[in-house]
Amino acid sequence: MNRPVVPLDKPMSHVGDEIAGIPLDFPRRRGWLAGAGGTALLLFGFFLSAVVLFIGGVGIWGVNSPVFWGVAIMNYVWWVGIGNAGTLISGLLLLLDQVWRNALNRFAEAMAVFAIICAGVYPILHLGRPWLFYWMFPYPSEMGVWPQFRSPLTWDVFAILIYLLVSILFWYLGLIPDLATVRDRAKGRLAQVFYGVLALGWRGSARHWLRWKQAYHFSAAIAVPLVFSVHSEVGMLFSASQLAGWHSTFFPPFFVVGAAFSGFGVVTMLAIVIRQTLHLEDLVTDFHLDALARITLGLSLLMGYCYWWDMFNSVYSGDRYELRAVHDKLVGAYAWSFWTTQFLNVVVPHIFWIRRARRNLVVLFLVGLAVTIGMWFERYMLVVTTLYHGFLPSSWNYYIPTFWDWAVFAGTIGLFLFPYFLFVRFLPPVSIAEIKEKILELQRERRA
Amino acid sequence: MDENETKDRLRQLAQQGGRRFWRGLEEMLDDGSVGEWLAAEFPSAFEIGLGRRDMLKIMAASLAMSTLSGCGPTAESPAVPYVNQPTDYVPGIPRWFATAVPFDGYAQPVLAECHAGRPTRLDGNRQHPASRGTISAFAQAAVQQLYDPDRSQAVTYRGGITTWNAFDAALLDEAHRLKKSGGAGLRLLTGPASSPTLMRQIAALRGVFPSMRWHSYSPVGGLRGVATRQAFGRPLQVMPRLDRATVVVSLDDDILGPGPFQVPAALAWSEQRRKGQGMPLLFVAESTPTLTGAMAHRRLATASGRIPLLAAALSGQKPPLDPAEAAWVQAVRKAVEDNPGSAVIGAGADQAADVQALCMALAYRWGAPGRTVTYTDPVVAESDAGLAELAADIDDGKVGVLLMLDVDPAYAAPGPLGFAEILARVPFSVHAAGMYDETAARSQWHLPLAHPLESWSDCRAVDGSVTILQPLIAPLWQGRTVHQMLDGLLDQPGRDALSPVRDTWRSQLDESAWRRSLEDGRVPETAFDAVRVQPRPLPPVAAIAPPAGTEVVFRPDPSVWDGRFANCSWLQELPKPASKVVWDNPVAVSPAMGRRLKVENGDVVEIEVEGRRLRGSAWILPGQAADTVTLYFGYGRRRGGTFAEGLGYDAYQLLPVKAAPSAGARIKRTGATHHLVSTQLHHAIDGKDLVRVVAPGEGIDNAAETVVGHPDEHSLYPRYPYQGYAWGMVIDNDLCIGCNACVIACQAENNVPSVGKEQVAVGREMHWLRIDRYYEGEPDHPFTHFEPVPCMHCENAPCELGCPVNATVHSPEGINEMLYNRCIGTRTCATYCPYKVRRFNYYYFAREAAPLEWAHRNPQVTVRARGVMEKCTYCIQRVQRAHIAADRESRAISDGSVRTACQNACPTSAITFGNLNDPDSAVSRKRAGRRNYGLLDALNTWPRTTYLARIRRHGAGEA
């Protein structure tokens, strides 16, 4: 903490100039066009593969019996996990009054919103009859039929929906003062109207600030428990079954940790790319990157603990099927997914014990990528390893994803990245108001 | 007839009619060919003798509509409601008719369920001793064959479509010619036959054509007749009585295996087995795993070529045996001595006649003839000669007219005969069959044969009793019966189908007796009486040198038999009992041979026998004799329907002319692989609590195999109080022989779709009821267990917990119900199901069936759409039917009045269904028994379907 995490040595207007300048006069237009174009193609691929899926039926995927859940459920869990870190950084660290979070919270929060959207489409795509997805909602149907409230899926629907709504609300609330800043600096009429409408008539009065602060903290307080409930709920999706390898009370916390871990992996990558391309080195400093690396390392240790504790639990139970589940993880047909997970999630982050590695952008980015991929393999391991070896040997079978499984996956990456490109281009990617507030506070402290 | 052919025909007509065509349509009718064609297309117009003007109208309409004839029967016979509803017919209530489905010459008695004039499903005939209400998988599949869209639909001459009238005329010509020569050169080729009408007609033919010869051929069946002649001096049918004998010895004889004898044998076996003592003691020495071997107390895997040695050893000779064989023989001899007068023995039909004869003599000596083994006249009539003689005669140019009735020799003849090639040398060859198969393509005339469910005929069951086959539907493709065709030779062409059969029985059955026989499905007092026999002295089995090297044995495929069921998707997708392979025939090799050749499942191997080569995919079959390779018939078909063609290898290519195991074969790896699709990939027996075994009189509690479970049932929820019924099922593993009858019964009753090889390969088969197979012990000599697994209808069902939309719920009668129209397809229920009995419609499988096949669907069961889950419902439509019947009479549903489809079909009555709330119901009493256990009950699922442990006599079979 010997170095300031906010630029104290520059005039206050510098922050506003720097950040509000991004949407108004974007510095990397060509690069942006290339990126947005590429991800738009992916997004088109998403719609295409969704149409093929709706016409062809879920049989075009590799799912079968007994592996009734495939890549769709893995991706659902993976995406919703990525959302986790965004909410943690912007909500939890806000409540904990961590100064450094202000440089990261905006784009982390955006990441959360888009990741939740990606997660949210999967349970619908996954359905045998997706056009009837709304039957999972508790609405007063004329037949008097309600969702089945014992099902973890029902609670998943609630959890995801609420999480998405709260995340969007929280993100937008935080944006309002900055949107007003951009509006005030905008030269063109179109931009003025666009940002003016979005800024909801923000004038910056003391009353506005008071109300805003209350609302912002209040929604943070709502969002933070959701982080835990959503991922616990996702964990329950598995542990509510009786299947060996899933049937464990340990899953909810396990999934919360895993979600945070994958989320921090993605945040690290995004932070580096945004910082380097938009030249935000003075806002996203080495300190921030170091903090991300430390958290990643810490979560990696926790993940390792979770994996081995989970297996210890299975072994300690002495249950024949649990033992076989452990055996399958270690040497079964899908052992590669387990060992890839172990390597990427548990071994690779240990490089962050080295201080230089924590400050090296390339290493940081690669580790973030490793963790993101590693967490995907973990989902694969969790879903497939348990399902392919059920209780009765007659129902054992292998699972091979098809082209369309991967097509939809690639498509959702477009569904995530394309809006993200729009966000970076048209909205202030870092919070102006919150950084300024901290600068003011720190300057006041210094003077005092 | 497709559109082009119709156009061709019209063009042809124009040419034939020449200028006359334009003079008037009436005159055109005088032209024979047009008349024939119209008579064939629109027979009614000719029969009712219309006036000239009416005829003109019909002519105009028929010419206009002739192009429609390509649209199949659905276009020709639009659904029209009854103008006058038949008396007693209530729409929606099925009617039942007794008839039979012939199989290798034996009648399989059935009751056909008919909805609105179309048969939809077959049950066994309860009143018939050869069925007692049960039915084999093959017999049930007849209804699918009836509606097979690939069935032969037209008379063809040299491959081109023609008419019945054309054939009748041609046959008449031939008959005239033959009459002059006394029938020289007239040959009849049939499968095994027992039909009295056919016998009468053949006798009549002999009267007209004294030099006629009747050949019969079946690739399975072998030398039984020769053997009984050797043993007793006369042809006989020998029936080991599994219900009476206490020791049963089988030398490569699959008594309980598929075939016409399966149901009666299983009925008898289960009768004794049901007493709970694990009897009869079954000793099996076999080369390839069979259902009989799976039921054995002591099974010996040995080469088929060594069976003569075992027979010789059992008869007191001292042939060289290896230690395992000697021990087995010792054990058999001890069991026979311990059970005097109560042992039977039989040798496989493909064993040499003297070995079979020796076994018959031994059975006579060991048992009590008339009690443990009974002898009757052969049910299947003996023909003049076989296929080899026919081939020789064709070669010699002695055959002028060859009628092939319901046989496919061009496919199923032994390869070395080259029958398909020599068939072309017959000047006038006629082939009548249900399918346009290999023989059809090589015959001059092919005639569509009426399906047994469309036919008047008669046939004898295993006990000799006659069932009159009655048509349940008009022939879909204007096929004729075998009897109608023979009528053509007897100067009665084009006679109706009933007359030849009624003629046979006119003297014996008056009108009321005839009607009764039709209603009962059995002509009274036609069963064969047991005959007394005197064994002849037999020479000792010649000192046979034990075969060296690899031997090849041939077996009918357990699912498609000799190939006749190859176009039946139900049977193609029916997992074969041992390998669980579907849609293919593997080359069965032993684990030892697999190790030696470094061959794994699916590796293509080449087998060479006497210079003839064949390639097929290997399947390592635990329990296969070390040096034996088993080839299965029924595949490698070049014609015979969409499903039949292009699967597997054609074992007939290697089949020797004289049925005997081929020794000295060579087998080698080719390096290629071919994906064999199996529904059970793993051989492992995974914990003995999945299939449990107890000693006679023992219960689960003190059985050594029991693994600790949690019999106490825990739940946070209060138990649901069942007021009325609480349905449940008990499956007796001790009685299950793994015959698959229940699987097909379930499929037929519940409109379960077949999904095809590719989908099964992915793991998407739809069977609601499957038969799990477990091995116990060494792969070379395993014990085999079968366990049918339907839905367990868990009281504490994991699936119900998982479903977010209440699409699977528990009924107030305890049934775990599936609400198809509420299901959105999250598949959580199936994921959570520990038994994996739930099936998901990944595609719209039901719609992939041809429209014609929709005709056999059960109208009382919903056809499931894409994206919904389905599973066993305990045949809830039957429960509801019983409810309605009981409610109308204000009474309770009596025990046994609801029978599920699987229960109904099971030849050993291994399945019991009923009300668990009634302590006196059959199912409650079984469930209260000490052998009762729940599958995976440690998971606290409280299954409603429970099992009774298999009984094994400890020490039984030990020497």
mmCIF file of C-alpha atoms in Angstrom, chain B residues 690-851:
data_model
loop_
_atom_site.group_PDB
_atom_site.id
_atom_site.type_symbol
_atom_site.label_atom_id
_atom_site.label_comp_id
_atom_site.label_asym_id
_atom_site.label_seq_id
_atom_site.Cartn_x
_atom_site.Cartn_y
_atom_site.Cartn_z
ATOM 1 C CA LEU B 690 -27.481 -55.548 -7.607
ATOM 2 C CA VAL B 691 -28.331 -59.152 -8.364
ATOM 3 C CA ARG B 692 -28.571 -61.266 -5.278
ATOM 4 C CA VAL B 693 -28.285 -64.977 -4.912
ATOM 5 C CA VAL B 694 -29.504 -67.134 -2.057
ATOM 6 C CA ALA B 695 -29.612 -70.831 -1.282
ATOM 7 C CA PRO B 696 -32.975 -72.603 -1.357
ATOM 8 C CA GLY B 697 -35.030 -71.662 1.678
ATOM 9 C CA GLU B 698 -32.654 -68.885 2.579
ATOM 10 C CA GLY B 699 -33.625 -65.266 2.768
ATOM 11 C CA ILE B 700 -31.730 -62.134 1.935
ATOM 12 C CA ASP B 701 -30.936 -61.461 5.586
ATOM 13 C CA ASN B 702 -28.694 -64.415 6.136
ATOM 14 C CA ALA B 703 -27.403 -64.750 2.629
ATOM 15 C CA ALA B 704 -23.689 -64.309 2.465
ATOM 16 C CA GLU B 705 -23.922 -62.010 -0.533
ATOM 17 C CA THR B 706 -25.958 -59.337 1.177
ATOM 18 C CA VAL B 707 -24.339 -55.984 1.358
ATOM 19 C CA VAL B 708 -25.387 -53.670 4.111
ATOM 20 C CA GLY B 709 -28.354 -51.589 3.085
ATOM 21 C CA HIS B 710 -30.733 -49.262 4.847
ATOM 22 C CA PRO B 711 -33.997 -51.056 5.123
ATOM 23 C CA ASP B 712 -35.473 -48.312 7.291
ATOM 24 C CA GLU B 713 -36.989 -45.616 5.212
ATOM 25 C CA HIS B 714 -36.263 -42.027 6.112
ATOM 26 C CA SER B 715 -37.993 -38.932 4.909
ATOM 27 C CA LEU B 716 -38.615 -35.412 6.131
ATOM 28 C CA TYR B 717 -42.084 -35.596 4.700
ATOM 29 C CA PRO B 718 -44.933 -37.468 6.304
ATOM 30 C CA ARG B 719 -45.726 -40.735 4.582
ATOM 31 C CA TYR B 720 -48.565 -40.571 2.148
ATOM 32 C CA PRO B 721 -51.461 -42.652 3.394
ATOM 33 C CA TYR B 722 -52.643 -44.874 0.579
ATOM 34 C CA GLN B 723 -56.366 -45.388 0.999
ATOM 35 C CA GLY B 724 -57.228 -47.510 -1.988
ATOM 36 C CA TYR B 725 -54.619 -49.083 -4.163
ATOM 37 C CA ALA B 726 -50.889 -48.938 -3.978
ATOM 38 C CA TRP B 727 -49.502 -50.624 -7.044
ATOM 39 C CA GLY B 728 -46.292 -52.515 -6.985
ATOM 40 C CA MET B 729 -44.333 -55.096 -8.901
ATOM 41 C CA VAL B 730 -42.139 -57.986 -7.927
ATOM 42 C CA ILE B 731 -39.732 -59.533 -10.414
ATOM 43 C CA ASP B 732 -38.452 -62.983 -9.619
ATOM 44 C CA ASN B 733 -34.865 -63.117 -10.829
ATOM 45 C CA ASP B 734 -34.896 -66.825 -10.174
ATOM 46 C CA LEU B 735 -37.391 -67.278 -12.976
ATOM 47 C CA CYS B 736 -36.066 -64.768 -15.475
ATOM 48 C CA ILE B 737 -34.352 -66.514 -18.373
ATOM 49 C CA GLY B 738 -33.535 -63.266 -20.178
ATOM 50 C CA CYS B 739 -35.649 -64.114 -23.233
ATOM 51 C CA ASN B 740 -36.595 -60.473 -24.017
ATOM 52 C CA ALA B 741 -40.307 -61.222 -24.465
ATOM 53 C CA CYS B 742 -41.147 -58.541 -21.900
ATOM 54 C CA VAL B 743 -39.043 -55.931 -23.680
ATOM 55 C CA ILE B 744 -40.963 -56.347 -26.922
ATOM 56 C CA ALA B 745 -44.275 -56.592 -25.082
ATOM 57 C CA CYS B 746 -43.560 -53.257 -23.447
ATOM 58 C CA GLN B 747 -42.529 -51.730 -26.748
ATOM 59 C CA ALA B 748 -45.667 -52.981 -28.495
ATOM 60 C CA GLU B 749 -48.019 -51.927 -25.728
ATOM 61 C CA ASN B 750 -46.560 -48.514 -25.071
ATOM 62 C CA ASN B 751 -45.721 -47.288 -28.575
ATOM 63 C CA VAL B 752 -42.046 -47.195 -27.740
ATOM 64 C CA PRO B 753 -40.168 -46.084 -30.850
ATOM 65 C CA SER B 754 -37.141 -47.786 -32.341
ATOM 66 C CA VAL B 755 -34.418 -45.237 -32.852
ATOM 67 C CA GLY B 756 -31.954 -46.941 -35.185
ATOM 68 C CA LYS B 757 -28.367 -48.012 -34.912
ATOM 69 C CA GLU B 758 -26.827 -44.543 -34.925
ATOM 70 C CA GLN B 759 -28.985 -43.331 -32.088
ATOM 71 C CA VAL B 760 -28.386 -46.447 -30.005
ATOM 72 C CA ALA B 761 -24.689 -45.929 -30.623
ATOM 73 C CA VAL B 762 -24.997 -42.481 -29.084
ATOM 74 C CA GLY B 763 -26.919 -44.012 -26.181
ATOM 75 C CA ARG B 764 -30.462 -42.967 -26.919
ATOM 76 C CA GLU B 765 -32.373 -46.232 -27.033
ATOM 77 C CA MET B 766 -35.928 -45.840 -25.792
ATOM 78 C CA HIS B 767 -36.807 -49.174 -24.189
ATOM 79 C CA TRP B 768 -38.842 -48.621 -21.060
ATOM 80 C CA LEU B 769 -37.881 -52.035 -19.843
ATOM 81 C CA ARG B 770 -34.403 -53.367 -20.311
ATOM 82 C CA ILE B 771 -32.754 -56.558 -19.216
ATOM 83 C CA ASP B 772 -29.507 -55.963 -17.406
ATOM 84 C CA ARG B 773 -26.934 -58.681 -17.668
ATOM 85 C CA TYR B 774 -24.330 -59.334 -15.037
ATOM 86 C CA TYR B 775 -21.394 -61.674 -15.030
ATOM 87 C CA GLU B 776 -19.990 -63.228 -11.944
ATOM 88 C CA GLY B 777 -16.624 -64.930 -11.664
ATOM 89 C CA GLU B 778 -13.934 -65.504 -14.268
ATOM 90 C CA PRO B 779 -14.556 -64.128 -17.768
ATOM 91 C CA ASP B 780 -13.771 -67.541 -19.217
ATOM 92 C CA HIS B 781 -16.365 -69.325 -17.100
ATOM 93 C CA PRO B 782 -18.745 -66.742 -15.721
ATOM 94 C CA PHE B 783 -22.111 -67.125 -14.141
ATOM 95 C CA THR B 784 -24.605 -65.019 -16.043
ATOM 96 C CA HIS B 785 -27.457 -63.185 -14.383
ATOM 97 C CA PHE B 786 -30.346 -61.380 -15.979
ATOM 98 C CA GLU B 787 -32.344 -58.686 -14.295
ATOM 99 C CA PRO B 788 -35.246 -56.920 -16.000
ATOM 100 C CA VAL B 789 -35.266 -53.246 -15.038
ATOM 101 C CA PRO B 790 -38.454 -51.253 -15.502
ATOM 102 C CA CYS B 791 -39.155 -48.045 -13.580
ATOM 103 C CA MET B 792 -38.935 -48.686 -9.840
ATOM 104 C CA HIS B 793 -41.771 -46.236 -9.127
ATOM 105 C CA CYS B 794 -39.852 -45.166 -6.058
ATOM 106 C CA GLU B 795 -41.985 -43.971 -3.206
ATOM 107 C CA ASN B 796 -39.252 -41.483 -2.414
ATOM 108 C CA ALA B 797 -38.484 -40.730 -6.025
ATOM 109 C CA PRO B 798 -35.383 -38.662 -6.849
ATOM 110 C CA CYS B 799 -36.861 -37.784 -10.242
ATOM 111 C CA GLU B 800 -39.908 -36.152 -8.707
ATOM 112 C CA LEU B 801 -37.650 -33.962 -6.628
ATOM 113 C CA GLY B 802 -35.772 -32.770 -9.676
ATOM 114 C CA CYS B 803 -38.545 -31.769 -12.048
ATOM 115 C CA PRO B 804 -39.114 -27.995 -11.900
ATOM 116 C CA VAL B 805 -42.533 -28.088 -13.538
ATOM 117 C CA ASN B 806 -44.333 -30.979 -11.831
ATOM 118 C CA ALA B 807 -44.206 -33.107 -14.956
ATOM 119 C CA THR B 808 -43.385 -36.238 -13.027
ATOM 120 C CA VAL B 809 -45.482 -36.752 -9.947
ATOM 121 C CA HIS B 810 -46.707 -39.494 -7.706
ATOM 122 C CA SER B 811 -50.242 -40.707 -8.208
ATOM 123 C CA PRO B 812 -52.543 -41.339 -5.246
ATOM 124 C CA GLU B 813 -52.067 -44.999 -6.109
ATOM 125 C CA GLY B 814 -48.322 -44.878 -5.821
ATOM 126 C CA ILE B 815 -47.421 -44.785 -9.484
ATOM 127 C CA ASN B 816 -44.678 -42.432 -10.512
ATOM 128 C CA GLU B 817 -46.445 -40.719 -13.373
ATOM 129 C CA MET B 818 -45.096 -38.899 -16.356
ATOM 130 C CA LEU B 819 -47.135 -35.989 -17.695
ATOM 131 C CA TYR B 820 -45.903 -35.711 -21.253
ATOM 132 C CA ASN B 821 -47.721 -32.502 -22.019
ATOM 133 C CA ARG B 822 -46.277 -30.783 -18.978
ATOM 134 C CA CYS B 823 -42.709 -31.913 -19.622
ATOM 135 C CA ILE B 824 -40.385 -29.237 -20.938
ATOM 136 C CA GLY B 825 -37.372 -31.516 -21.186
ATOM 137 C CA THR B 826 -34.893 -30.329 -18.551
ATOM 138 C CA ARG B 827 -33.853 -33.997 -18.192
ATOM 139 C CA THR B 828 -33.225 -33.425 -14.505
ATOM 140 C CA CYS B 829 -35.419 -36.390 -13.623
ATOM 141 C CA ALA B 830 -33.345 -38.712 -15.759
ATOM 142 C CA THR B 831 -30.143 -37.252 -14.430
ATOM 143 C CA TYR B 832 -31.282 -37.812 -10.866
ATOM 144 C CA CYS B 833 -32.656 -41.306 -11.536
ATOM 145 C CA PRO B 834 -30.231 -43.815 -10.012
ATOM 146 C CA TYR B 835 -31.624 -46.607 -12.197
ATOM 147 C CA LYS B 836 -31.473 -44.624 -15.450
ATOM 148 C CA VAL B 837 -34.794 -46.037 -16.591
ATOM 149 C CA ARG B 838 -35.976 -42.764 -18.015
ATOM 150 C CA ARG B 839 -35.821 -42.235 -21.749
ATOM 151 C CA PHE B 840 -35.698 -38.928 -23.524
ATOM 152 C CA ASN B 841 -37.012 -38.074 -26.978
ATOM 153 C CA TYR B 842 -33.926 -36.343 -28.289
ATOM 154 C CA TYR B 843 -35.607 -36.301 -31.681
ATOM 155 C CA TYR B 844 -39.158 -36.857 -32.775
ATOM 156 C CA PHE B 845 -38.511 -40.581 -32.918
ATOM 157 C CA ALA B 846 -42.188 -41.456 -33.130
ATOM 158 C CA ARG B 847 -42.579 -39.541 -36.358
ATOM 159 C CA GLU B 848 -39.714 -41.326 -38.020
ATOM 160 C CA ALA B 849 -41.856 -44.436 -38.401
ATOM 161 C CA ALA B 850 -43.525 -44.843 -41.785
ATOM 162 C CA PRO B 851 -47.207 -43.855 -41.735
#
